[in-house]
Amino acid sequence: MGWFFSLLLIFLSIGSYYLTDNNNQTIQRMKLLPAKQEAIEFVHFANVINDYLYKYPDKRNSGGTLTSEQIGITPVYDIHHIIYGKRVYIWSADTEGLMSALQQQTKHSAMLGKVKNKKIVDNQGNDMGVPVPSSIPEEAIVLIN
């Protein structure tokens, strides 16, 4: 009978290990979920702005920002944009998992970077060679269009 309890204890220990490991994986996925949602909104925001500028190309030349009324959405997350030098810069503060989620969402776009020393650098740390508007803070994640 003692062997039965020993065997039962072994199975419970193994089961507990797998259950704990599975819970840790679930917790990690849940931590990254807000970043994935923000990345989806980030790209949607960029698309809405581009659609607006396609309809009103003169706005691209005038620069500045567009209002929520003009583009028809208000971002839930702290996502900003500016039209500068005929380019659209969409940016947000760097949060855990956001860059990775944006890379997935944009299929590793070459126009995705991060502001470092007032330069926008790609994932390899290379200067992208585009001017950085003064309104974009250091360490922000930027999508250029």
mmCIF file of C-alpha atoms in Angstrom:
data_model
loop_
_atom_site.group_PDB
_atom_site.id
_atom_site.type_symbol
_atom_site.label_atom_id
_atom_site.label_comp_id
_atom_site.label_asym_id
_atom_site.label_seq_id
_atom_site.Cartn_x
_atom_site.Cartn_y
_atom_site.Cartn_z
ATOM 1 C CA MET A 1 0.000 0.000 0.000
ATOM 2 C CA GLY A 2 2.951 2.329 0.656
ATOM 3 C CA TRP A 3 4.047 2.005 -2.966
ATOM 4 C CA PHE A 4 0.621 3.300 -4.061
ATOM 5 C CA PHE A 5 1.023 6.506 -2.033
ATOM 6 C CA SER A 6 4.575 6.954 -3.342
ATOM 7 C CA LEU A 7 3.366 6.571 -6.921
ATOM 8 C CA LEU A 8 0.455 8.926 -6.284
ATOM 9 C CA LEU A 9 2.837 11.509 -4.822
ATOM 10 C CA ILE A 10 5.087 11.277 -7.899
ATOM 11 C CA PHE A 11 2.129 11.782 -10.265
ATOM 12 C CA LEU A 12 0.850 14.734 -8.258
ATOM 13 C CA SER A 13 4.307 16.343 -8.283
ATOM 14 C CA ILE A 14 4.630 15.941 -12.051
ATOM 15 C CA GLY A 15 1.089 17.209 -12.602
ATOM 16 C CA SER A 16 1.727 20.199 -10.379
ATOM 17 C CA TYR A 17 4.869 21.069 -12.380
ATOM 18 C CA TYR A 18 2.993 21.010 -15.703
ATOM 19 C CA LEU A 19 0.084 22.963 -14.268
ATOM 20 C CA THR A 20 2.406 25.660 -12.881
ATOM 21 C CA ASP A 21 4.352 25.857 -16.150
ATOM 22 C CA ASN A 22 1.120 26.199 -18.126
ATOM 23 C CA ASN A 23 -0.105 28.947 -15.781
ATOM 24 C CA ASN A 24 3.175 30.854 -16.232
ATOM 25 C CA GLN A 25 2.778 30.706 -20.022
ATOM 26 C CA THR A 26 -0.793 31.980 -19.748
ATOM 27 C CA ILE A 27 0.317 34.850 -17.510
ATOM 28 C CA GLN A 28 3.035 35.825 -20.026
ATOM 29 C CA ARG A 29 0.497 35.826 -22.884
ATOM 30 C CA MET A 30 -1.900 37.952 -20.860
ATOM 31 C CA LYS A 31 0.865 40.491 -20.144
ATOM 32 C CA LEU A 32 1.504 40.878 -23.879
ATOM 33 C CA LEU A 33 -2.178 41.145 -24.836
ATOM 34 C CA PRO A 34 -2.430 44.931 -24.241
ATOM 35 C CA ALA A 35 0.656 45.452 -26.452
ATOM 36 C CA LYS A 36 -0.963 43.432 -29.230
ATOM 37 C CA GLN A 37 -4.181 45.428 -28.923
ATOM 38 C CA GLU A 38 -2.229 48.691 -28.978
ATOM 39 C CA ALA A 39 -0.314 47.533 -32.067
ATOM 40 C CA ILE A 40 -3.578 46.762 -33.860
ATOM 41 C CA GLU A 41 -4.919 50.208 -32.979
ATOM 42 C CA PHE A 42 -1.586 51.813 -33.954
ATOM 43 C CA VAL A 43 -1.757 50.365 -37.479
ATOM 44 C CA HIS A 44 -5.487 51.098 -37.777
ATOM 45 C CA PHE A 45 -4.801 54.709 -36.783
ATOM 46 C CA ALA A 46 -2.103 54.956 -39.473
ATOM 47 C CA ASN A 47 -4.471 53.522 -42.088
ATOM 48 C CA VAL A 48 -7.280 55.928 -41.173
ATOM 49 C CA ILE A 49 -4.918 58.908 -41.432
ATOM 50 C CA ASN A 50 -3.644 57.688 -44.803
ATOM 51 C CA ASP A 51 -7.210 57.258 -46.066
ATOM 52 C CA TYR A 52 -8.001 60.830 -45.012
ATOM 53 C CA LEU A 53 -4.872 62.202 -46.670
ATOM 54 C CA TYR A 54 -5.709 60.313 -49.859
ATOM 55 C CA LYS A 55 -9.053 62.138 -49.976
ATOM 56 C CA TYR A 56 -7.525 65.497 -48.950
ATOM 57 C CA PRO A 57 -3.948 65.558 -50.314
ATOM 58 C CA ASP A 58 -3.532 69.278 -49.582
ATOM 59 C CA LYS A 59 -3.482 68.434 -45.849
ATOM 60 C CA ARG A 60 -0.242 66.491 -46.361
ATOM 61 C CA ASN A 61 1.437 69.660 -47.623
ATOM 62 C CA SER A 62 0.173 71.845 -44.788
ATOM 63 C CA GLY A 63 1.615 69.646 -42.020
ATOM 64 C CA GLY A 64 0.492 69.553 -38.397
ATOM 65 C CA THR A 65 -2.007 67.134 -36.897
ATOM 66 C CA LEU A 66 -5.514 66.046 -37.756
ATOM 67 C CA THR A 67 -8.379 66.176 -35.278
ATOM 68 C CA SER A 68 -10.404 63.173 -34.191
ATOM 69 C CA GLU A 69 -13.391 64.708 -35.981
ATOM 70 C CA GLN A 70 -11.468 64.862 -39.252
ATOM 71 C CA ILE A 71 -10.317 61.255 -39.228
ATOM 72 C CA GLY A 72 -13.320 59.802 -37.417
ATOM 73 C CA ILE A 73 -11.597 57.955 -34.555
ATOM 74 C CA THR A 74 -10.110 58.720 -31.187
ATOM 75 C CA PRO A 75 -7.375 56.303 -30.144
ATOM 76 C CA VAL A 76 -7.917 54.416 -26.905
ATOM 77 C CA TYR A 77 -4.194 54.143 -26.301
ATOM 78 C CA ASP A 78 -1.806 57.091 -26.079
ATOM 79 C CA ILE A 79 -1.015 57.198 -29.808
ATOM 80 C CA HIS A 80 -0.028 60.467 -31.486
ATOM 81 C CA HIS A 81 0.673 61.644 -35.007
ATOM 82 C CA ILE A 82 2.111 64.563 -36.901
ATOM 83 C CA ILE A 83 2.415 65.383 -40.572
ATOM 84 C CA TYR A 84 5.918 66.706 -41.102
ATOM 85 C CA GLY A 85 7.845 67.098 -44.341
ATOM 86 C CA LYS A 86 5.004 65.396 -46.286
ATOM 87 C CA ARG A 87 5.412 62.287 -44.122
ATOM 88 C CA VAL A 88 3.083 60.997 -41.444
ATOM 89 C CA TYR A 89 4.737 60.050 -38.162
ATOM 90 C CA ILE A 90 2.660 57.935 -35.784
ATOM 91 C CA TRP A 91 4.230 57.366 -32.379
ATOM 92 C CA SER A 92 3.654 56.079 -28.884
ATOM 93 C CA ALA A 93 5.712 55.582 -25.753
ATOM 94 C CA ASP A 94 7.603 52.306 -25.659
ATOM 95 C CA THR A 95 5.775 49.800 -23.477
ATOM 96 C CA GLU A 96 6.546 46.154 -22.773
ATOM 97 C CA GLY A 97 6.010 44.085 -25.904
ATOM 98 C CA LEU A 98 4.825 46.940 -28.136
ATOM 99 C CA MET A 99 7.746 46.894 -30.587
ATOM 100 C CA SER A 100 7.457 43.134 -31.032
ATOM 101 C CA ALA A 101 3.683 43.360 -31.495
ATOM 102 C CA LEU A 102 4.094 46.160 -34.048
ATOM 103 C CA GLN A 103 6.682 44.159 -35.948
ATOM 104 C CA GLN A 104 4.190 41.308 -36.203
ATOM 105 C CA GLN A 105 1.316 43.621 -37.098
ATOM 106 C CA THR A 106 3.304 45.457 -39.810
ATOM 107 C CA LYS A 107 5.042 42.296 -41.027
ATOM 108 C CA HIS A 108 8.438 43.748 -40.013
ATOM 109 C CA SER A 109 7.994 47.043 -41.846
ATOM 110 C CA ALA A 110 11.176 48.930 -42.652
ATOM 111 C CA MET A 111 9.330 52.112 -41.655
ATOM 112 C CA LEU A 112 9.079 51.091 -38.000
ATOM 113 C CA GLY A 113 11.700 52.481 -35.660
ATOM 114 C CA LYS A 114 12.556 54.057 -32.348
ATOM 115 C CA VAL A 115 13.809 57.548 -31.497
ATOM 116 C CA LYS A 116 17.329 57.504 -30.063
ATOM 117 C CA ASN A 117 19.482 60.627 -29.779
ATOM 118 C CA LYS A 118 16.995 62.574 -31.928
ATOM 119 C CA LYS A 119 17.341 60.054 -34.768
ATOM 120 C CA ILE A 120 14.933 57.336 -35.791
ATOM 121 C CA VAL A 121 16.719 54.008 -35.847
ATOM 122 C CA ASP A 122 15.503 50.667 -37.166
ATOM 123 C CA ASN A 123 15.637 47.360 -35.298
ATOM 124 C CA GLN A 124 19.310 46.895 -36.164
ATOM 125 C CA GLY A 125 20.181 50.336 -34.778
ATOM 126 C CA ASN A 126 20.748 51.936 -38.195
ATOM 127 C CA ASP A 127 19.752 55.567 -38.694
ATOM 128 C CA MET A 128 16.709 55.670 -40.991
ATOM 129 C CA GLY A 129 17.819 59.048 -42.346
ATOM 130 C CA VAL A 130 14.555 60.909 -41.829
ATOM 131 C CA PRO A 131 14.131 64.109 -39.820
ATOM 132 C CA VAL A 132 12.550 63.757 -36.378
ATOM 133 C CA PRO A 133 9.885 66.318 -35.476
ATOM 134 C CA SER A 134 10.595 67.985 -32.135
ATOM 135 C CA SER A 135 7.215 66.860 -30.774
ATOM 136 C CA ILE A 136 8.271 63.187 -30.834
ATOM 137 C CA PRO A 137 9.950 62.291 -27.538
ATOM 138 C CA GLU A 138 13.108 60.275 -27.020
ATOM 139 C CA GLU A 139 12.587 56.464 -26.899
ATOM 140 C CA ALA A 140 9.206 56.681 -28.668
ATOM 141 C CA ILE A 141 8.246 53.962 -31.122
ATOM 142 C CA VAL A 142 7.530 55.509 -34.529
ATOM 143 C CA LEU A 143 5.819 54.303 -37.690
ATOM 144 C CA ILE A 144 6.579 56.516 -40.694
ATOM 145 C CA ASN A 145 4.417 56.727 -43.758
#
